[in-house]
Amino acid sequence: TEPAAGTNGVKTLDRILARYRSQLDLPSQPRPSRIAGGPARTIDFGLFKVHYANVGKRFVITDLAAGIAALKGSPPSLAQSDEYEGAVDASEMPGKTQGFLYVNVRGGVKYAERLAGSPIPGEIKRNLRPLRSVVEYAYTRPSEVQLTFFLRIK
């Protein structure tokens, strides 16, 4: 995610987890860790771990430390992506929303293969090939909330 300027994603999630500690019944509390030389938090669930960290302007939550490490450095912002701009334009997402989710399906497949260290089976890859991106957003008007889900196919 790219939180609003001045928002510390790690501190925000830490506060949420502390506030709802009894309801969440986590197997362990988040503990400080270091991933790719930077500060992070890790929650150990036994069979897997969840890591989260601020990486530049981004807040990242992942079950693989490689997900945080891959975003270290100076990757371009989402707004500089032609694929993102095309998805936003095609979905007619307004400039101001209550929140949105964007997934670059095409890029995500390549990223998933890199993280997994193995190729996605050919049949699945063929089925995913026409999918480009997904945009979901919430927009409010007086007395109305509009949820829109848009799948971009080529």
Short mmCIF file of N, CA and C in Angstrom, two decimals:
data_model
loop_
_atom_site.label_atom_id
_atom_site.label_comp_id
_atom_site.label_asym_id
_atom_site.label_seq_id
_atom_site.Cartn_x
_atom_site.Cartn_y
_atom_site.Cartn_z
N THR A 1 0.84 -1.18 0.00
CA THR A 1 0.00 0.00 0.00
C THR A 1 0.88 1.24 0.00
N GLU A 2 0.29 2.35 -0.37
CA GLU A 2 0.96 3.64 -0.27
C GLU A 2 0.09 4.53 0.61
N PRO A 3 0.33 4.49 1.95
CA PRO A 3 -0.50 5.29 2.86
C PRO A 3 -0.36 6.78 2.59
N ALA A 4 -1.29 7.54 3.12
CA ALA A 4 -1.24 9.00 2.97
C ALA A 4 0.05 9.52 3.58
N ALA A 5 0.53 10.63 3.05
CA ALA A 5 1.76 11.24 3.55
C ALA A 5 1.67 11.44 5.06
N GLY A 6 2.73 11.09 5.76
CA GLY A 6 2.76 11.24 7.21
C GLY A 6 2.21 10.06 7.97
N THR A 7 1.67 9.06 7.29
CA THR A 7 1.12 7.88 7.95
C THR A 7 2.20 6.81 8.06
N ASN A 8 2.42 6.34 9.27
CA ASN A 8 3.37 5.27 9.51
C ASN A 8 2.59 3.97 9.58
N GLY A 9 2.66 3.16 8.53
CA GLY A 9 1.89 1.92 8.45
C GLY A 9 2.21 0.95 9.57
N VAL A 10 3.49 0.81 9.92
CA VAL A 10 3.88 -0.11 10.99
C VAL A 10 3.26 0.31 12.31
N LYS A 11 3.39 1.58 12.67
CA LYS A 11 2.81 2.05 13.94
C LYS A 11 1.30 1.91 13.95
N THR A 12 0.66 2.17 12.81
CA THR A 12 -0.79 2.04 12.73
C THR A 12 -1.22 0.59 12.97
N LEU A 13 -0.56 -0.37 12.29
CA LEU A 13 -0.91 -1.77 12.49
C LEU A 13 -0.56 -2.22 13.91
N ASP A 14 0.56 -1.76 14.45
CA ASP A 14 0.91 -2.09 15.84
C ASP A 14 -0.20 -1.65 16.80
N ARG A 15 -0.72 -0.43 16.60
CA ARG A 15 -1.81 0.06 17.47
C ARG A 15 -3.06 -0.79 17.33
N ILE A 16 -3.41 -1.16 16.09
CA ILE A 16 -4.60 -1.99 15.86
C ILE A 16 -4.44 -3.35 16.53
N LEU A 17 -3.28 -3.97 16.36
CA LEU A 17 -3.04 -5.29 16.96
C LEU A 17 -3.05 -5.21 18.48
N ALA A 18 -2.49 -4.14 19.04
CA ALA A 18 -2.50 -3.98 20.50
C ALA A 18 -3.92 -3.75 21.01
N ARG A 19 -4.68 -2.94 20.31
CA ARG A 19 -6.05 -2.62 20.74
C ARG A 19 -6.97 -3.85 20.71
N TYR A 20 -6.82 -4.68 19.68
CA TYR A 20 -7.70 -5.84 19.51
C TYR A 20 -7.00 -7.16 19.84
N ARG A 21 -5.99 -7.09 20.70
CA ARG A 21 -5.18 -8.26 21.05
C ARG A 21 -6.04 -9.44 21.50
N SER A 22 -6.99 -9.20 22.41
CA SER A 22 -7.80 -10.32 22.94
C SER A 22 -8.74 -10.89 21.88
N GLN A 23 -9.30 -10.06 21.02
CA GLN A 23 -10.20 -10.55 19.97
C GLN A 23 -9.46 -11.31 18.88
N LEU A 24 -8.24 -10.92 18.57
CA LEU A 24 -7.48 -11.53 17.49
C LEU A 24 -6.87 -12.87 17.89
N ASP A 25 -6.58 -13.04 19.16
CA ASP A 25 -6.01 -14.29 19.66
C ASP A 25 -4.82 -14.75 18.81
N LEU A 26 -3.86 -13.84 18.61
CA LEU A 26 -2.67 -14.15 17.83
C LEU A 26 -1.81 -15.16 18.57
N PRO A 27 -1.17 -16.09 17.85
CA PRO A 27 -0.31 -17.08 18.51
C PRO A 27 0.95 -16.45 19.11
N SER A 28 1.35 -15.28 18.59
CA SER A 28 2.48 -14.53 19.14
C SER A 28 2.26 -13.06 18.84
N GLN A 29 2.90 -12.23 19.62
CA GLN A 29 2.82 -10.80 19.38
C GLN A 29 3.86 -10.41 18.33
N PRO A 30 3.63 -9.31 17.60
CA PRO A 30 4.63 -8.86 16.62
C PRO A 30 5.95 -8.58 17.34
N ARG A 31 7.03 -9.05 16.78
CA ARG A 31 8.33 -8.78 17.36
C ARG A 31 9.20 -8.06 16.35
N PRO A 32 10.05 -7.16 16.84
CA PRO A 32 10.94 -6.45 15.92
C PRO A 32 11.84 -7.43 15.19
N SER A 33 12.10 -7.16 13.91
CA SER A 33 13.00 -7.97 13.11
C SER A 33 13.68 -7.06 12.10
N ARG A 34 14.62 -7.62 11.35
CA ARG A 34 15.29 -6.87 10.29
C ARG A 34 15.18 -7.68 9.01
N ILE A 35 14.73 -7.01 7.97
CA ILE A 35 14.62 -7.66 6.65
C ILE A 35 15.29 -6.75 5.65
N ALA A 36 16.19 -7.31 4.88
CA ALA A 36 16.95 -6.56 3.86
C ALA A 36 17.59 -5.32 4.47
N GLY A 37 18.06 -5.45 5.72
CA GLY A 37 18.76 -4.36 6.39
C GLY A 37 17.87 -3.31 7.01
N GLY A 38 16.55 -3.45 6.88
CA GLY A 38 15.64 -2.46 7.43
C GLY A 38 14.78 -3.01 8.55
N PRO A 39 14.23 -2.12 9.37
CA PRO A 39 13.37 -2.57 10.48
C PRO A 39 12.05 -3.13 9.97
N ALA A 40 11.58 -4.16 10.63
CA ALA A 40 10.31 -4.79 10.27
C ALA A 40 9.71 -5.37 11.54
N ARG A 41 8.53 -5.95 11.41
CA ARG A 41 7.87 -6.69 12.49
C ARG A 41 7.53 -8.06 11.93
N THR A 42 7.56 -9.07 12.81
CA THR A 42 7.24 -10.43 12.40
C THR A 42 6.29 -11.05 13.42
N ILE A 43 5.25 -11.69 12.92
CA ILE A 43 4.32 -12.46 13.76
C ILE A 43 4.49 -13.91 13.35
N ASP A 44 4.81 -14.76 14.32
CA ASP A 44 5.04 -16.18 14.06
C ASP A 44 3.74 -16.95 14.28
N PHE A 45 3.20 -17.53 13.21
CA PHE A 45 1.98 -18.33 13.28
C PHE A 45 2.27 -19.83 13.35
N GLY A 46 3.53 -20.19 13.52
CA GLY A 46 3.89 -21.60 13.57
C GLY A 46 4.24 -22.13 12.20
N LEU A 47 3.23 -22.40 11.38
CA LEU A 47 3.48 -22.93 10.03
C LEU A 47 4.00 -21.87 9.07
N PHE A 48 3.75 -20.61 9.38
CA PHE A 48 4.23 -19.51 8.55
C PHE A 48 4.39 -18.27 9.40
N LYS A 49 5.06 -17.28 8.84
CA LYS A 49 5.26 -16.00 9.52
C LYS A 49 4.69 -14.88 8.65
N VAL A 50 4.21 -13.84 9.29
CA VAL A 50 3.77 -12.65 8.58
C VAL A 50 4.73 -11.53 8.96
N HIS A 51 5.25 -10.85 7.95
CA HIS A 51 6.19 -9.75 8.13
C HIS A 51 5.53 -8.47 7.64
N TYR A 52 5.82 -7.37 8.31
CA TYR A 52 5.35 -6.08 7.81
C TYR A 52 6.39 -5.00 8.10
N ALA A 53 6.45 -4.03 7.18
CA ALA A 53 7.47 -2.99 7.27
C ALA A 53 7.07 -1.79 6.42
N ASN A 54 7.63 -0.65 6.79
CA ASN A 54 7.57 0.53 5.93
C ASN A 54 8.75 0.42 4.99
N VAL A 55 8.49 0.51 3.70
CA VAL A 55 9.56 0.43 2.69
C VAL A 55 9.42 1.69 1.84
N GLY A 56 10.21 2.69 2.13
CA GLY A 56 10.06 3.98 1.44
C GLY A 56 8.69 4.55 1.77
N LYS A 57 7.93 4.90 0.76
CA LYS A 57 6.58 5.44 0.96
C LYS A 57 5.54 4.33 1.11
N ARG A 58 5.96 3.09 0.98
CA ARG A 58 5.03 1.96 0.99
C ARG A 58 4.96 1.29 2.35
N PHE A 59 3.82 0.66 2.62
CA PHE A 59 3.64 -0.21 3.78
C PHE A 59 3.37 -1.60 3.21
N VAL A 60 4.19 -2.58 3.60
CA VAL A 60 4.13 -3.91 3.01
C VAL A 60 3.81 -4.94 4.08
N ILE A 61 2.84 -5.82 3.79
CA ILE A 61 2.53 -6.98 4.62
C ILE A 61 2.68 -8.20 3.72
N THR A 62 3.46 -9.20 4.19
CA THR A 62 3.72 -10.36 3.35
C THR A 62 4.05 -11.57 4.22
N ASP A 63 3.90 -12.76 3.65
CA ASP A 63 4.31 -13.96 4.38
C ASP A 63 5.71 -14.40 3.97
N LEU A 64 6.33 -13.68 3.05
CA LEU A 64 7.70 -13.98 2.63
C LEU A 64 8.55 -12.73 2.79
N ALA A 65 9.65 -12.85 3.53
CA ALA A 65 10.54 -11.71 3.71
C ALA A 65 11.02 -11.17 2.36
N ALA A 66 11.10 -12.04 1.36
CA ALA A 66 11.52 -11.61 0.02
C ALA A 66 10.57 -10.56 -0.55
N GLY A 67 9.32 -10.55 -0.11
CA GLY A 67 8.37 -9.55 -0.58
C GLY A 67 8.75 -8.15 -0.15
N ILE A 68 9.33 -8.03 1.05
CA ILE A 68 9.80 -6.73 1.53
C ILE A 68 11.13 -6.39 0.85
N ALA A 69 12.02 -7.36 0.80
CA ALA A 69 13.33 -7.14 0.20
C ALA A 69 13.22 -6.69 -1.26
N ALA A 70 12.23 -7.24 -1.99
CA ALA A 70 12.07 -6.91 -3.41
C ALA A 70 11.69 -5.45 -3.63
N LEU A 71 11.12 -4.81 -2.62
CA LEU A 71 10.69 -3.42 -2.77
C LEU A 71 11.70 -2.42 -2.23
N LYS A 72 12.81 -2.90 -1.71
CA LYS A 72 13.86 -2.00 -1.23
C LYS A 72 14.45 -1.24 -2.41
N GLY A 73 15.02 -0.11 -2.15
CA GLY A 73 15.62 0.69 -3.20
C GLY A 73 14.66 1.80 -3.61
N SER A 74 14.63 2.09 -4.88
CA SER A 74 13.81 3.19 -5.37
C SER A 74 12.89 2.75 -6.50
N PRO A 75 11.98 1.80 -6.24
CA PRO A 75 11.06 1.44 -7.32
C PRO A 75 10.16 2.63 -7.64
N PRO A 76 9.73 2.75 -8.88
CA PRO A 76 8.87 3.88 -9.25
C PRO A 76 7.55 3.81 -8.49
N SER A 77 6.95 4.98 -8.30
CA SER A 77 5.67 5.02 -7.60
C SER A 77 4.57 4.43 -8.49
N LEU A 78 3.50 4.03 -7.87
CA LEU A 78 2.37 3.46 -8.59
C LEU A 78 1.82 4.44 -9.62
N ALA A 79 1.77 5.71 -9.27
CA ALA A 79 1.23 6.72 -10.18
C ALA A 79 2.06 6.86 -11.45
N GLN A 80 3.30 6.39 -11.45
CA GLN A 80 4.16 6.47 -12.63
C GLN A 80 4.00 5.26 -13.55
N SER A 81 3.16 4.33 -13.17
CA SER A 81 2.98 3.11 -13.94
C SER A 81 1.92 3.30 -15.03
N ASP A 82 2.29 3.01 -16.27
CA ASP A 82 1.33 3.10 -17.37
C ASP A 82 0.19 2.11 -17.17
N GLU A 83 0.49 0.92 -16.67
CA GLU A 83 -0.54 -0.10 -16.45
C GLU A 83 -1.54 0.38 -15.41
N TYR A 84 -1.05 0.99 -14.33
CA TYR A 84 -1.93 1.52 -13.29
C TYR A 84 -2.81 2.64 -13.86
N GLU A 85 -2.19 3.57 -14.55
CA GLU A 85 -2.95 4.69 -15.14
C GLU A 85 -4.02 4.17 -16.10
N GLY A 86 -3.68 3.17 -16.92
CA GLY A 86 -4.65 2.59 -17.84
C GLY A 86 -5.81 1.94 -17.10
N ALA A 87 -5.51 1.24 -16.00
CA ALA A 87 -6.55 0.58 -15.22
C ALA A 87 -7.47 1.60 -14.55
N VAL A 88 -6.89 2.65 -14.01
CA VAL A 88 -7.68 3.71 -13.35
C VAL A 88 -8.57 4.40 -14.37
N ASP A 89 -8.02 4.73 -15.52
CA ASP A 89 -8.81 5.39 -16.58
C ASP A 89 -9.94 4.47 -17.06
N ALA A 90 -9.62 3.21 -17.34
CA ALA A 90 -10.63 2.28 -17.85
C ALA A 90 -11.73 2.02 -16.84
N SER A 91 -11.39 2.00 -15.55
CA SER A 91 -12.40 1.73 -14.51
C SER A 91 -13.20 2.98 -14.16
N GLU A 92 -12.76 4.13 -14.67
CA GLU A 92 -13.40 5.42 -14.37
C GLU A 92 -13.40 5.71 -12.87
N MET A 93 -12.33 5.30 -12.19
CA MET A 93 -12.20 5.57 -10.76
C MET A 93 -12.08 7.08 -10.54
N PRO A 94 -12.89 7.64 -9.65
CA PRO A 94 -12.80 9.07 -9.39
C PRO A 94 -11.49 9.43 -8.69
N GLY A 95 -11.13 10.69 -8.73
CA GLY A 95 -9.89 11.14 -8.10
C GLY A 95 -9.88 10.99 -6.60
N LYS A 96 -11.06 11.03 -5.99
CA LYS A 96 -11.15 10.91 -4.53
C LYS A 96 -12.08 9.74 -4.20
N THR A 97 -11.55 8.76 -3.48
CA THR A 97 -12.33 7.59 -3.08
C THR A 97 -12.21 7.38 -1.58
N GLN A 98 -13.03 6.49 -1.05
CA GLN A 98 -12.91 6.09 0.36
C GLN A 98 -11.76 5.09 0.51
N GLY A 99 -11.33 4.52 -0.56
CA GLY A 99 -10.24 3.56 -0.57
C GLY A 99 -10.29 2.77 -1.86
N PHE A 100 -9.16 2.19 -2.24
CA PHE A 100 -9.16 1.40 -3.47
C PHE A 100 -8.13 0.29 -3.36
N LEU A 101 -8.30 -0.71 -4.20
CA LEU A 101 -7.37 -1.83 -4.33
C LEU A 101 -7.04 -1.96 -5.80
N TYR A 102 -5.75 -2.05 -6.10
CA TYR A 102 -5.30 -2.24 -7.48
C TYR A 102 -4.38 -3.45 -7.50
N VAL A 103 -4.59 -4.33 -8.46
CA VAL A 103 -3.73 -5.49 -8.63
C VAL A 103 -3.32 -5.56 -10.09
N ASN A 104 -2.02 -5.55 -10.34
CA ASN A 104 -1.48 -5.74 -11.68
C ASN A 104 -1.36 -7.25 -11.85
N VAL A 105 -2.35 -7.88 -12.44
CA VAL A 105 -2.37 -9.33 -12.56
C VAL A 105 -1.19 -9.81 -13.39
N ARG A 106 -0.95 -9.18 -14.51
CA ARG A 106 0.15 -9.61 -15.38
C ARG A 106 1.49 -9.53 -14.65
N GLY A 107 1.77 -8.42 -14.01
CA GLY A 107 3.01 -8.27 -13.25
C GLY A 107 3.02 -9.16 -12.02
N GLY A 108 1.85 -9.37 -11.43
CA GLY A 108 1.76 -10.20 -10.24
C GLY A 108 2.11 -11.65 -10.50
N VAL A 109 1.79 -12.15 -11.68
CA VAL A 109 2.13 -13.53 -12.04
C VAL A 109 3.64 -13.69 -12.08
N LYS A 110 4.32 -12.74 -12.71
CA LYS A 110 5.79 -12.80 -12.78
C LYS A 110 6.39 -12.70 -11.38
N TYR A 111 5.82 -11.82 -10.57
CA TYR A 111 6.32 -11.64 -9.20
C TYR A 111 6.09 -12.90 -8.37
N ALA A 112 4.93 -13.52 -8.51
CA ALA A 112 4.63 -14.76 -7.78
C ALA A 112 5.61 -15.86 -8.15
N GLU A 113 5.96 -15.95 -9.42
CA GLU A 113 6.94 -16.95 -9.86
C GLU A 113 8.30 -16.68 -9.22
N ARG A 114 8.70 -15.41 -9.17
CA ARG A 114 9.98 -15.06 -8.56
C ARG A 114 10.00 -15.41 -7.08
N LEU A 115 8.92 -15.06 -6.36
CA LEU A 115 8.87 -15.35 -4.93
C LEU A 115 8.83 -16.85 -4.67
N ALA A 116 8.09 -17.59 -5.47
CA ALA A 116 7.95 -19.03 -5.28
C ALA A 116 9.19 -19.78 -5.72
N GLY A 117 9.96 -19.18 -6.59
CA GLY A 117 11.15 -19.85 -7.10
C GLY A 117 10.84 -20.98 -8.07
N SER A 118 9.62 -20.97 -8.60
CA SER A 118 9.25 -21.99 -9.59
C SER A 118 8.18 -21.41 -10.51
N PRO A 119 8.11 -21.94 -11.73
CA PRO A 119 7.13 -21.40 -12.69
C PRO A 119 5.70 -21.82 -12.36
N ILE A 120 4.77 -20.99 -12.76
CA ILE A 120 3.35 -21.32 -12.63
C ILE A 120 3.02 -22.32 -13.74
N PRO A 121 2.24 -23.34 -13.44
CA PRO A 121 1.91 -24.33 -14.47
C PRO A 121 1.32 -23.68 -15.72
N GLY A 122 1.68 -24.23 -16.89
CA GLY A 122 1.28 -23.67 -18.18
C GLY A 122 -0.21 -23.45 -18.34
N GLU A 123 -1.03 -24.39 -17.90
CA GLU A 123 -2.49 -24.26 -18.05
C GLU A 123 -3.01 -23.05 -17.27
N ILE A 124 -2.51 -22.86 -16.06
CA ILE A 124 -2.93 -21.72 -15.25
C ILE A 124 -2.43 -20.42 -15.88
N LYS A 125 -1.20 -20.43 -16.33
CA LYS A 125 -0.62 -19.25 -16.97
C LYS A 125 -1.43 -18.84 -18.20
N ARG A 126 -1.85 -19.81 -19.01
CA ARG A 126 -2.67 -19.52 -20.20
C ARG A 126 -4.01 -18.89 -19.81
N ASN A 127 -4.61 -19.39 -18.72
CA ASN A 127 -5.89 -18.84 -18.27
C ASN A 127 -5.74 -17.41 -17.74
N LEU A 128 -4.59 -17.09 -17.17
CA LEU A 128 -4.35 -15.76 -16.63
C LEU A 128 -3.89 -14.75 -17.68
N ARG A 129 -3.37 -15.24 -18.81
CA ARG A 129 -2.75 -14.37 -19.82
C ARG A 129 -3.65 -13.19 -20.24
N PRO A 130 -4.96 -13.37 -20.48
CA PRO A 130 -5.75 -12.21 -20.92
C PRO A 130 -6.05 -11.19 -19.81
N LEU A 131 -5.82 -11.58 -18.56
CA LEU A 131 -6.12 -10.67 -17.45
C LEU A 131 -4.99 -9.66 -17.28
N ARG A 132 -5.35 -8.39 -17.22
CA ARG A 132 -4.32 -7.35 -17.08
C ARG A 132 -4.29 -6.79 -15.68
N SER A 133 -5.45 -6.34 -15.17
CA SER A 133 -5.45 -5.71 -13.85
C SER A 133 -6.85 -5.73 -13.26
N VAL A 134 -6.88 -5.45 -11.96
CA VAL A 134 -8.13 -5.38 -11.21
C VAL A 134 -8.12 -4.07 -10.43
N VAL A 135 -9.23 -3.37 -10.45
CA VAL A 135 -9.40 -2.16 -9.64
C VAL A 135 -10.72 -2.30 -8.90
N GLU A 136 -10.66 -2.09 -7.59
CA GLU A 136 -11.88 -2.06 -6.76
C GLU A 136 -11.80 -0.78 -5.96
N TYR A 137 -12.90 -0.04 -5.90
CA TYR A 137 -12.89 1.19 -5.12
C TYR A 137 -14.25 1.47 -4.51
N ALA A 138 -14.21 2.26 -3.44
CA ALA A 138 -15.43 2.70 -2.77
C ALA A 138 -15.53 4.21 -2.94
N TYR A 139 -16.72 4.65 -3.30
CA TYR A 139 -16.98 6.06 -3.54
C TYR A 139 -18.27 6.41 -2.80
N THR A 140 -18.26 7.54 -2.12
CA THR A 140 -19.47 7.91 -1.37
C THR A 140 -20.10 9.16 -1.93
N ARG A 141 -21.42 9.15 -1.83
CA ARG A 141 -22.25 10.31 -2.13
C ARG A 141 -23.17 10.46 -0.92
N PRO A 142 -23.87 11.57 -0.79
CA PRO A 142 -24.79 11.68 0.34
C PRO A 142 -25.75 10.48 0.39
N SER A 143 -25.78 9.81 1.51
CA SER A 143 -26.67 8.66 1.76
C SER A 143 -26.42 7.48 0.84
N GLU A 144 -25.21 7.38 0.27
CA GLU A 144 -24.95 6.29 -0.67
C GLU A 144 -23.46 5.93 -0.66
N VAL A 145 -23.20 4.64 -0.70
CA VAL A 145 -21.84 4.14 -0.88
C VAL A 145 -21.84 3.27 -2.12
N GLN A 146 -20.95 3.56 -3.04
CA GLN A 146 -20.86 2.80 -4.28
C GLN A 146 -19.56 2.01 -4.26
N LEU A 147 -19.67 0.68 -4.41
CA LEU A 147 -18.50 -0.18 -4.54
C LEU A 147 -18.40 -0.63 -5.99
N THR A 148 -17.24 -0.46 -6.57
CA THR A 148 -17.04 -0.82 -7.97
C THR A 148 -15.87 -1.80 -8.06
N PHE A 149 -16.06 -2.86 -8.82
CA PHE A 149 -15.02 -3.84 -9.11
C PHE A 149 -14.86 -3.88 -10.61
N PHE A 150 -13.64 -3.68 -11.07
CA PHE A 150 -13.37 -3.61 -12.50
C PHE A 150 -12.22 -4.54 -12.86
N LEU A 151 -12.46 -5.47 -13.76
CA LEU A 151 -11.45 -6.40 -14.24
C LEU A 151 -11.07 -6.01 -15.65
N ARG A 152 -9.80 -5.69 -15.87
CA ARG A 152 -9.33 -5.26 -17.19
C ARG A 152 -8.77 -6.48 -17.94
N ILE A 153 -9.34 -6.75 -19.10
CA ILE A 153 -8.96 -7.91 -19.91
C ILE A 153 -8.48 -7.41 -21.25
N LYS A 154 -7.43 -8.03 -21.76
CA LYS A 154 -6.93 -7.66 -23.08
C LYS A 154 -7.29 -8.74 -24.07
#
